[in-house]
Coordinates of C-alpha atoms and ligand atoms in Angstrom, one line a residue:
M1 CA 0.1 -6.6 22.8
E2 CA 2.5 -5.0 25.1
H3 CA 4.7 -1.9 24.8
F4 CA 8.1 -3.5 25.7
Q5 CA 8.5 -0.8 28.4
D6 CA 11.6 -2.1 30.1
K7 CA 13.5 -2.8 26.9
V8 CA 16.2 -0.8 25.1
V9 CA 17.0 -1.3 21.4
Y10 CA 20.5 -0.8 19.8
Q11 CA 20.6 0.0 16.1
I12 CA 23.4 -1.4 14.0
Y13 CA 24.3 -0.2 10.6
P14 CA 26.3 -3.4 9.7
K15 CA 28.2 -1.8 6.9
S16 CA 29.9 0.5 9.4
F17 CA 29.9 -1.6 12.6
F18 CA 32.8 -4.0 12.4
D19 CA 34.6 -5.6 9.5
S20 CA 35.7 -9.2 10.2
N21 CA 37.4 -9.9 6.9
G22 CA 39.4 -6.8 6.0
D23 CA 37.4 -5.9 2.9
G24 CA 36.5 -2.5 4.3
L25 CA 32.8 -3.3 4.7
G26 CA 31.3 -4.2 8.1
D27 CA 29.6 -7.6 8.1
L28 CA 27.4 -10.0 10.1
P29 CA 30.4 -12.0 11.6
G30 CA 31.6 -8.5 12.7
V31 CA 28.4 -8.1 14.7
T32 CA 28.7 -11.5 16.2
A33 CA 32.3 -10.6 17.2
K34 CA 31.0 -7.6 19.2
L35 CA 28.1 -9.3 21.0
D36 CA 29.8 -9.2 24.4
Y37 CA 30.3 -5.5 24.1
L38 CA 26.5 -5.1 23.5
R39 CA 25.5 -7.5 26.3
D40 CA 27.7 -5.6 28.7
L41 CA 26.1 -2.4 27.6
G42 CA 22.8 -4.0 28.6
V43 CA 20.7 -3.7 25.5
D44 CA 17.8 -6.1 24.8
Y45 CA 17.3 -6.0 21.0
L46 CA 19.5 -5.2 18.0
W47 CA 17.9 -3.6 15.0
L48 CA 20.0 -4.4 12.0
T49 CA 19.6 -2.1 9.0
P50 CA 19.2 -4.1 5.7
F51 CA 21.9 -6.6 4.7
F52 CA 19.8 -8.3 2.0
P53 CA 21.0 -8.6 -1.6
S54 CA 21.0 -5.2 -3.0
P55 CA 22.7 -3.0 -5.7
Q56 CA 23.3 -0.6 -2.7
R57 CA 22.1 2.4 -4.5
D58 CA 20.6 3.5 -1.2
N59 CA 22.8 1.4 1.0
G60 CA 20.6 -1.6 1.2
Y61 CA 17.2 0.2 1.3
D62 CA 16.9 -1.0 -2.3
V63 CA 16.3 -4.6 -1.6
A64 CA 16.6 -7.2 -4.5
D65 CA 15.7 -10.3 -2.4
Y66 CA 14.0 -10.1 1.0
R67 CA 15.0 -13.7 2.0
A68 CA 18.7 -13.8 1.6
V69 CA 21.9 -12.3 2.8
D70 CA 24.0 -10.2 0.5
P71 CA 27.4 -12.0 0.2
R72 CA 29.2 -8.8 1.0
F73 CA 27.7 -9.0 4.5
G74 CA 28.2 -12.8 4.9
T75 CA 26.1 -15.9 4.5
M76 CA 22.8 -17.2 5.8
Q77 CA 24.8 -19.4 8.1
D78 CA 26.6 -16.3 9.5
L79 CA 23.2 -14.8 10.2
E80 CA 22.0 -18.0 11.9
T81 CA 25.1 -17.9 14.0
L82 CA 24.4 -14.3 14.9
I83 CA 20.8 -15.1 15.9
R84 CA 22.0 -18.0 18.1
E85 CA 24.8 -16.2 19.7
A86 CA 22.7 -13.1 20.4
D87 CA 20.0 -15.3 21.9
R88 CA 22.6 -17.0 24.2
R89 CA 23.2 -13.5 25.6
G90 CA 19.6 -12.6 26.0
I91 CA 19.5 -10.3 22.9
G92 CA 16.9 -10.5 20.2
L93 CA 17.3 -9.5 16.6
M94 CA 15.1 -7.1 14.7
L95 CA 15.2 -6.9 11.0
D96 CA 14.5 -3.9 8.8
M97 CA 11.7 -4.5 6.3
V98 CA 11.7 -2.2 3.4
F99 CA 8.1 -2.8 2.1
N100 CA 7.2 0.5 0.6
H101 CA 9.4 -0.2 -2.4
T102 CA 11.8 -2.8 -3.9
S103 CA 15.0 -2.4 -5.8
T104 CA 14.4 -2.3 -9.6
E105 CA 16.8 -5.3 -9.5
H106 CA 14.2 -7.4 -7.6
A107 CA 12.9 -10.3 -9.6
W108 CA 9.3 -8.9 -9.4
F109 CA 10.4 -5.7 -11.1
R110 CA 12.5 -7.4 -13.7
R111 CA 9.5 -9.6 -14.6
A112 CA 7.4 -6.5 -14.8
L113 CA 9.8 -4.9 -17.2
A114 CA 9.9 -8.1 -19.2
G115 CA 6.1 -7.5 -19.8
E116 CA 4.5 -9.8 -17.3
K117 CA 1.2 -8.2 -16.4
K118 CA 1.0 -10.0 -13.0
Y119 CA 4.2 -8.3 -11.9
Q120 CA 3.4 -4.9 -13.4
D121 CA 0.5 -5.0 -11.0
Y122 CA 3.0 -5.3 -8.1
Y123 CA 4.1 -1.8 -8.8
L124 CA 2.5 1.6 -9.6
F125 CA 2.8 1.8 -13.4
R126 CA 0.8 4.4 -15.3
E127 CA 0.3 4.8 -19.0
G128 CA 1.5 8.0 -20.6
G129 CA 3.7 9.8 -23.1
P130 CA 7.3 10.4 -22.4
D131 CA 6.9 14.1 -22.1
K132 CA 4.6 14.3 -19.1
P133 CA 4.8 12.3 -15.9
P134 CA 1.4 11.2 -14.4
T135 CA 1.8 13.8 -11.6
N136 CA 4.2 16.6 -10.6
W137 CA 5.2 14.8 -7.4
V138 CA 8.8 15.1 -6.2
S139 CA 11.1 12.3 -5.0
K140 CA 12.3 12.5 -1.5
F141 CA 15.8 12.3 -2.8
G142 CA 15.3 15.2 -5.3
G143 CA 13.9 15.2 -8.9
P144 CA 10.6 13.8 -10.2
A145 CA 8.9 10.8 -8.5
W146 CA 8.1 9.1 -11.8
Q147 CA 10.4 7.3 -14.2
Y148 CA 9.5 6.5 -17.8
V149 CA 10.0 3.1 -19.3
P150 CA 10.0 3.5 -23.1
A151 CA 9.7 -0.2 -23.9
L152 CA 6.4 -0.3 -21.9
G153 CA 5.2 3.2 -22.7
K154 CA 4.6 3.5 -19.0
W155 CA 5.8 5.5 -16.0
Y156 CA 6.5 3.9 -12.6
L157 CA 6.3 5.7 -9.2
H158 CA 9.4 6.0 -7.0
L159 CA 9.1 8.1 -3.9
F160 CA 12.8 7.6 -3.3
D161 CA 15.6 6.8 -5.7
V162 CA 14.8 5.9 -9.3
T163 CA 16.0 2.4 -8.5
Q164 CA 13.5 2.1 -5.6
A165 CA 10.1 1.3 -7.3
D166 CA 7.0 1.7 -5.0
L167 CA 5.0 -1.4 -4.4
N168 CA 1.3 -1.5 -5.1
W169 CA -0.3 -2.4 -1.7
E170 CA -3.7 -2.3 -3.3
N171 CA -2.9 -5.6 -4.8
P172 CA -3.7 -8.4 -2.3
A173 CA -1.0 -10.6 -3.9
V174 CA 1.7 -8.0 -2.9
R175 CA 0.4 -8.0 0.7
A176 CA 0.4 -11.8 0.8
E177 CA 4.0 -11.9 -0.4
L178 CA 5.1 -9.4 2.2
A179 CA 3.4 -11.3 5.0
E180 CA 5.1 -14.5 3.9
I181 CA 8.5 -12.7 4.2
L182 CA 7.7 -12.0 7.9
R183 CA 6.8 -15.6 8.5
F184 CA 10.1 -16.7 6.9
W185 CA 12.2 -14.5 9.2
K186 CA 10.1 -15.4 12.3
G187 CA 10.9 -19.0 11.5
K188 CA 14.6 -18.2 11.5
G189 CA 14.3 -16.9 15.1
I190 CA 14.1 -13.2 14.4
K191 CA 12.3 -11.5 17.3
G192 CA 11.1 -8.2 15.9
F193 CA 10.9 -5.9 12.9
R194 CA 11.4 -2.3 11.9
F195 CA 9.3 -1.2 9.0
D196 CA 10.8 1.4 6.7
V197 CA 8.7 4.5 5.8
V198 CA 5.7 2.3 6.4
N199 CA 3.2 5.2 6.6
L200 CA 3.7 5.8 2.9
I201 CA 2.5 2.4 1.6
S202 CA -1.2 3.4 0.9
K203 CA -1.4 5.5 -2.2
P204 CA -4.5 7.4 -3.3
A205 CA -7.2 5.9 -5.6
A206 CA -6.4 8.5 -8.3
F207 CA -3.1 10.1 -9.0
V208 CA -3.4 13.9 -9.3
D209 CA -1.0 16.9 -9.3
D210 CA -0.2 18.6 -6.1
D211 CA -0.6 22.3 -6.5
R212 CA 0.5 23.0 -2.9
G213 CA 3.5 20.7 -2.3
D214 CA 5.5 17.7 -3.4
G215 CA 2.7 15.2 -3.3
R216 CA 3.2 13.9 0.2
R217 CA -0.2 14.9 1.4
F218 CA -1.7 12.3 -0.9
Y219 CA 0.2 9.3 0.3
T220 CA 1.4 10.1 3.9
D221 CA -0.7 8.1 6.4
G222 CA -2.8 7.1 3.4
R223 CA -6.4 6.0 3.3
N224 CA -5.8 2.2 3.9
V225 CA -2.6 2.3 5.9
H226 CA -4.1 1.2 9.2
R227 CA -6.0 -1.7 7.6
Y228 CA -2.9 -2.8 5.7
L229 CA -0.8 -2.8 8.9
Q230 CA -3.5 -4.8 10.8
E231 CA -3.6 -7.3 8.0
L232 CA 0.2 -7.6 7.7
V233 CA 0.6 -8.2 11.5
A234 CA -2.1 -10.8 11.5
A235 CA -1.1 -12.6 8.3
G236 CA 2.6 -12.4 9.1
G237 CA 2.0 -13.9 12.6
I238 CA 4.0 -11.2 14.4
G239 CA 1.3 -9.9 16.8
G240 CA 3.3 -10.5 20.0
M241 CA 6.6 -9.3 18.6
I242 CA 8.4 -6.0 19.0
T243 CA 7.7 -3.8 16.0
V244 CA 8.5 -0.2 15.1
G245 CA 7.3 1.8 12.2
E246 CA 9.3 4.6 10.6
M247 CA 6.7 7.3 10.0
S248 CA 7.5 10.0 7.6
S249 CA 5.9 13.5 8.2
T250 CA 3.2 11.8 10.3
T251 CA 0.6 13.1 12.8
L252 CA 0.1 12.4 16.4
E253 CA -3.4 11.1 15.8
N254 CA -2.1 8.5 13.3
C255 CA 0.7 7.4 15.6
I256 CA -1.8 6.8 18.3
G257 CA -3.7 4.7 15.8
Y258 CA -0.6 2.8 14.8
T259 CA 0.4 2.0 18.4
D260 CA -2.7 1.7 20.6
P261 CA -2.5 -2.0 21.5
A262 CA -6.2 -2.3 20.9
N263 CA -5.7 -1.7 17.2
H264 CA -3.2 -4.6 16.7
E265 CA -0.9 -2.6 14.5
L266 CA 2.6 -1.8 15.7
T267 CA 4.4 -1.6 19.1
M268 CA 5.7 1.9 18.6
T269 CA 6.6 4.6 16.0
F270 CA 9.5 6.7 15.0
S271 CA 8.3 10.3 14.2
F272 CA 10.7 13.0 13.1
H273 CA 9.2 16.3 14.0
H274 CA 11.8 16.9 16.8
L275 CA 14.6 16.3 14.3
K276 CA 13.4 19.2 12.1
V277 CA 13.8 22.0 14.6
D278 CA 17.0 23.1 12.9
Y279 CA 15.5 23.0 9.4
K280 CA 14.9 26.6 8.2
N281 CA 11.3 26.8 6.9
G282 CA 11.1 23.1 7.1
D283 CA 13.9 22.7 4.5
K284 CA 16.5 20.2 5.6
W285 CA 19.1 21.8 3.4
A286 CA 18.6 25.3 4.8
L287 CA 20.8 25.7 7.9
M288 CA 19.5 27.1 11.2
P289 CA 20.5 26.6 14.9
P290 CA 18.0 24.3 16.7
D291 CA 14.9 26.1 17.9
R292 CA 14.8 25.0 21.5
S293 CA 11.3 26.3 22.2
Q294 CA 10.0 24.2 19.3
L295 CA 12.0 21.2 20.4
K296 CA 10.5 21.4 23.9
A297 CA 7.0 21.9 22.6
L298 CA 7.2 18.9 20.3
F299 CA 8.5 16.6 23.1
A300 CA 5.6 17.8 25.3
R301 CA 3.0 17.4 22.6
W302 CA 4.2 13.9 21.5
Q303 CA 4.9 12.6 25.0
E304 CA 1.7 13.8 26.6
G305 CA -0.4 13.2 23.5
M306 CA 0.7 9.6 23.0
Q307 CA 0.1 9.0 26.7
A308 CA -3.5 10.4 26.4
G309 CA -4.2 8.1 23.4
N310 CA -2.5 5.0 24.9
G311 CA 0.1 5.2 22.1
W312 CA 3.8 4.5 22.5
N313 CA 6.8 6.4 21.2
A314 CA 10.2 5.1 20.1
L315 CA 12.7 7.6 21.7
F316 CA 15.7 8.6 19.7
W317 CA 18.1 11.3 18.5
C318 CA 20.3 9.4 16.2
N319 CA 20.0 6.9 13.4
H320 CA 21.7 6.2 10.0
D321 CA 19.8 9.1 8.4
Q322 CA 20.7 11.7 11.0
P323 CA 23.7 13.8 11.9
R324 CA 25.1 13.0 15.3
A325 CA 23.1 14.4 18.2
V326 CA 26.1 15.8 20.2
S327 CA 27.2 17.8 17.1
R328 CA 23.8 19.0 16.5
F329 CA 22.1 19.7 19.8
G330 CA 25.1 19.7 22.1
D331 CA 28.6 21.3 22.1
E332 CA 31.0 18.8 20.6
G333 CA 34.0 21.0 21.6
R334 CA 33.9 22.5 25.0
Y335 CA 31.1 20.4 26.6
W336 CA 31.3 17.3 24.6
K337 CA 31.0 14.9 27.5
E338 CA 28.4 16.8 29.4
S339 CA 26.2 17.5 26.4
A340 CA 26.4 13.9 25.1
K341 CA 25.3 12.6 28.5
M342 CA 22.5 15.2 28.9
L343 CA 21.0 14.3 25.5
G344 CA 21.0 10.6 26.4
A345 CA 19.3 11.2 29.7
A346 CA 16.8 13.6 28.3
I347 CA 15.2 10.9 26.2
H348 CA 16.0 7.7 28.1
L349 CA 13.9 8.9 31.1
M350 CA 10.9 9.8 28.9
R351 CA 7.8 7.6 28.3
G352 CA 8.7 5.2 25.4
T353 CA 11.3 2.8 24.3
P354 CA 14.8 4.2 23.8
Y355 CA 16.9 3.5 20.7
I356 CA 20.7 3.9 20.8
Y357 CA 22.4 4.2 17.4
Q358 CA 25.9 2.6 17.2
G359 CA 28.5 5.0 18.6
E360 CA 26.0 7.3 20.3
E361 CA 26.8 5.5 23.6
L362 CA 30.4 6.8 23.0
G363 CA 29.4 10.3 22.1
M364 CA 30.5 9.9 18.5
T365 CA 30.4 13.2 16.5
N366 CA 29.8 14.2 12.9
A367 CA 32.4 13.3 10.4
H368 CA 33.5 16.8 9.5
F369 CA 34.2 15.9 5.9
T370 CA 35.5 18.7 3.7
A371 CA 35.5 17.3 0.2
I372 CA 32.7 15.8 -1.9
S373 CA 34.9 12.8 -2.7
Q374 CA 34.5 11.8 1.0
Y375 CA 30.7 11.4 0.7
R376 CA 28.9 8.2 -0.3
D377 CA 25.2 8.8 0.3
V378 CA 23.0 9.1 -2.8
E379 CA 20.9 11.9 -1.2
S380 CA 24.0 13.9 -0.3
L381 CA 25.5 13.6 -3.7
N382 CA 22.1 14.6 -5.3
Y383 CA 21.8 17.7 -3.1
Y384 CA 25.4 18.7 -3.6
R385 CA 24.4 19.2 -7.2
I386 CA 21.0 20.7 -6.5
L387 CA 22.3 23.2 -3.9
Q388 CA 24.8 24.5 -6.4
Q389 CA 22.1 24.7 -9.1
Q390 CA 20.1 26.7 -6.6
G391 CA 23.0 29.2 -6.3
E392 CA 25.1 28.0 -3.4
T393 CA 28.8 28.1 -3.9
E394 CA 30.7 24.8 -3.7
A395 CA 32.1 25.8 -0.3
Q396 CA 28.5 26.6 0.9
A397 CA 27.2 23.3 -0.4
L398 CA 30.0 21.5 1.4
E399 CA 29.2 23.3 4.6
T400 CA 25.6 22.3 4.3
L401 CA 26.5 18.7 3.7
A402 CA 28.9 18.7 6.7
R403 CA 26.0 19.7 8.9
R404 CA 23.2 17.7 7.3
S405 CA 24.5 14.7 5.4
R406 CA 23.3 11.3 6.4
D407 CA 26.9 10.2 6.1
N408 CA 27.6 11.9 9.4
G409 CA 25.8 8.9 11.0
R410 CA 27.4 6.3 8.7
T411 CA 31.1 6.7 9.4
P412 CA 32.8 3.6 11.0
M413 CA 32.1 2.7 14.6
Q414 CA 35.1 3.8 16.7
W415 CA 36.5 0.9 18.6
D416 CA 40.0 2.0 19.4
A417 CA 42.8 4.4 18.6
G418 CA 44.3 2.1 15.9
P419 CA 44.1 2.6 12.2
N420 CA 40.6 3.2 10.9
A421 CA 39.5 3.3 14.6
G422 CA 39.7 -0.4 14.8
F423 CA 36.8 -0.9 12.4
T424 CA 38.8 -2.6 9.6
T425 CA 42.3 -3.7 8.7
G426 CA 41.5 -2.8 5.1
T427 CA 40.3 0.4 3.4
P428 CA 37.0 1.5 4.9
W429 CA 34.2 2.1 2.4
I430 CA 33.7 5.5 4.0
G431 CA 36.2 7.5 6.1
V432 CA 36.4 7.6 9.9
A433 CA 35.2 10.8 11.6
D434 CA 37.9 13.2 12.5
T435 CA 37.4 12.4 16.2
G436 CA 38.3 8.8 15.7
K437 CA 41.6 9.0 17.6
T438 CA 40.0 10.4 20.8
I439 CA 36.5 9.1 21.0
H440 CA 36.4 5.3 21.0
A441 CA 35.2 2.3 23.0
A442 CA 38.6 1.2 24.2
A443 CA 39.0 4.5 26.1
E444 CA 35.5 4.5 27.5
V445 CA 34.5 1.0 28.5
G446 CA 36.6 0.9 31.7
D447 CA 36.1 4.6 32.6
P448 CA 33.3 5.1 35.1
D449 CA 32.9 8.8 34.0
S450 CA 32.6 8.1 30.3
V451 CA 29.6 8.6 28.0
Y452 CA 29.5 4.9 27.6
S453 CA 29.3 4.3 31.4
F454 CA 26.5 6.9 31.6
Y455 CA 24.5 5.1 28.9
K456 CA 25.0 1.8 30.6
R457 CA 23.6 3.4 33.8
L458 CA 20.6 4.8 31.9
I459 CA 19.8 1.3 30.5
A460 CA 20.2 -0.3 34.0
L461 CA 18.0 2.4 35.5
R462 CA 15.2 1.6 33.1
K463 CA 15.3 -2.0 34.2
E464 CA 15.4 -1.1 37.9
R465 CA 12.7 1.6 38.0
R466 CA 9.1 0.9 37.1
V467 CA 8.4 4.6 37.1
I468 CA 10.7 5.0 34.1
Q469 CA 9.1 2.1 32.3
S470 CA 5.5 2.9 32.9
G471 CA 5.1 6.0 35.0
R472 CA 3.0 8.9 33.8
I473 CA 4.7 12.0 32.3
A474 CA 4.0 15.7 32.4
F475 CA 6.2 18.6 31.2
L476 CA 7.1 21.7 33.2
F477 CA 8.3 25.3 32.5
P478 CA 6.8 25.5 29.0
D479 CA 7.9 29.1 28.6
N480 CA 11.6 28.6 29.4
P481 CA 13.3 27.5 26.1
D482 CA 16.6 26.7 27.9
L483 CA 15.2 24.1 30.3
L484 CA 13.7 20.8 29.3
A485 CA 11.9 19.5 32.3
Y486 CA 9.4 16.8 33.1
R487 CA 8.0 14.8 35.9
R488 CA 7.4 11.0 35.9
W489 CA 5.3 9.3 38.6
D490 CA 3.4 6.2 39.6
A491 CA 1.8 5.1 42.8
Q492 CA 5.2 4.6 44.5
D493 CA 7.7 6.9 43.0
E494 CA 8.2 10.3 41.5
L495 CA 11.0 11.7 39.4
L496 CA 11.9 15.2 38.2
V497 CA 14.2 15.4 35.2
L498 CA 15.8 18.8 34.5
C499 CA 18.0 19.3 31.4
N500 CA 19.9 22.5 30.5
L501 CA 19.8 22.6 26.7
T502 CA 22.4 25.4 26.6
G503 CA 26.1 26.1 27.1
H504 CA 25.4 28.7 29.8
T505 CA 24.2 28.5 33.4
V506 CA 20.4 28.7 33.7
P507 CA 18.4 29.5 36.8
V508 CA 15.8 26.9 38.0
A509 CA 13.0 27.4 40.4
L510 CA 12.5 23.9 41.7
P511 CA 8.8 23.1 42.3
G512 CA 7.7 22.8 45.9
G513 CA 9.0 19.8 47.8
W514 CA 11.9 19.1 45.5
Q515 CA 14.6 21.1 47.3
N516 CA 15.7 18.2 49.5
A517 CA 15.0 15.4 47.0
G518 CA 17.6 12.7 46.3
V519 CA 19.8 12.6 43.2
L520 CA 19.1 9.7 40.9
L521 CA 21.4 10.7 38.2
G522 CA 23.5 13.6 37.1
N523 CA 26.3 14.4 34.6
Y524 CA 28.4 16.6 37.0
P525 CA 30.3 14.9 39.8
D526 CA 28.7 17.0 42.6
A527 CA 25.1 16.9 41.4
A528 CA 22.6 18.3 43.9
P529 CA 19.3 20.2 43.8
G530 CA 20.0 23.9 43.7
K531 CA 19.0 27.2 42.1
T532 CA 20.9 26.8 38.8
L533 CA 21.9 24.2 36.2
R534 CA 25.4 24.3 34.8
P535 CA 26.1 24.1 31.0
Y536 CA 24.3 21.1 29.6
E537 CA 23.7 19.8 33.1
V538 CA 21.1 17.1 33.5
L539 CA 19.7 16.3 37.0
A540 CA 17.3 13.6 37.7
L541 CA 15.8 13.9 41.2
E542 CA 13.6 11.3 43.0
R543 CA 11.3 11.3 46.0
Ligands
GLC1 C1 14.1 5.3 5.3 C2 15.5 4.8 5.6 C3 16.5 5.5 4.7 C4 16.1 5.2 3.3 C5 14.6 5.5 3.0 C6 14.2 4.8 1.8 O1 14.0 6.7 5.6 O2 15.8 5.0 7.0 O3 17.8 5.2 5.0 O4 16.9 5.9 2.4 O5 13.8 5.0 4.0 O6 14.1 3.4 1.9

């Protein structure tokens, strides 16, 4: 197994990427239409979030059929065209496998509800009376994690929405079905997979109340998870392919286990600790400015720790579940361009495989929605209610959503200054961010100083420099919260990457021998080694 060290992945949320038929929803032909844009950017793989038949209660993460295309996104033929056309441009497709749960509309769950014992064993049904769920666990989207089915006199587990029923991985028949799905897509020419919340698949032998939390300690990185992943990879025949697991509340030790090539599990993992540094007391819905010391400490721990264990990180700031990085960690007003570039360079030059989420390469910002009617996400709508029940005013709840909602990452891709940012000729399923008229691909592609051109350079640099792909990494200045700094080196080359995480000038004491080093990359026109870094400046030096 290899780590795909020279590759860069681009994440597409098809619903919001490009609408080819004017119905307001992005679709697969829309992705095909933009392949030249993606090839010119230089990315190697496209991870497409789910486009399978789904009631869309959780925007496609509630899958009703793993082997088909939802008509609202196109046809199987459209997908085959996309695979072929991407391949012609040297781009591979990665599909998003939601294997922790299915939609309650999936045929398996329907047959379970109809009383078929075989399919009840595909899920986590427990006997019980209607008054008391089997445990006190809490769903990740709010409310209890169990739902009662009166006709069966049983409860079923759903760690996410009530329409997302958790699969019973203890059942070998379930594991065999899932491996067959991988074989099916591999046969279609799919080159890799992203596995949704895959560290939650292994549940405990007995279900008991959690007197200390929401239940996650019983099923996160659960007892059989490594064995199940090894089996899935072997039985699915995907050992040589690029794979990434989304790991919820995971540990470094487990992520080493998931990605050490010797274990034949996954190529790399997404972990989220660095995206919780602005959660007050760990609560996503309690606002706080990012804690930069913690951010730096987490990068150092995960980068150096994965290196020591021969593991491999997926590098990312943004995805369809996260607010936009420039709005969150940068300054989207005064230093929009500088901070968008700095954030990109900060992770692209680290050890791991970078992921770019659609529009990040343009510096797309949060949506800045001001009314609840603008939101679509089930989690946001639930928490709008919960926050007010907990005593927030409506205005406060809206302010919290404006900062934390997943919809910030789901607004339409901004292609040009036309209506709906060029995303659709119809009415978009979700509104365009308020920066749609100024931040868009048409303005950036031909501009050598744009955020887009900077990302293009970052991708090209990874291909040119082995030291970026496979060099070692060590972090510097642990006690300075303003300055994220690391060294990369191999037998030939050495890089020093310095990032000012703030909007003010910060002093830097360059380590010995770097005063006359060459500039590999910077986000200010006259970049040079010196005694200070300007607001949000990034400087990559080489020697
Ligand atoms: C992952 C997905 C998210 C989804 C959840 C449940 O976190 O990224 O969008 O809601 O899993 O499938």
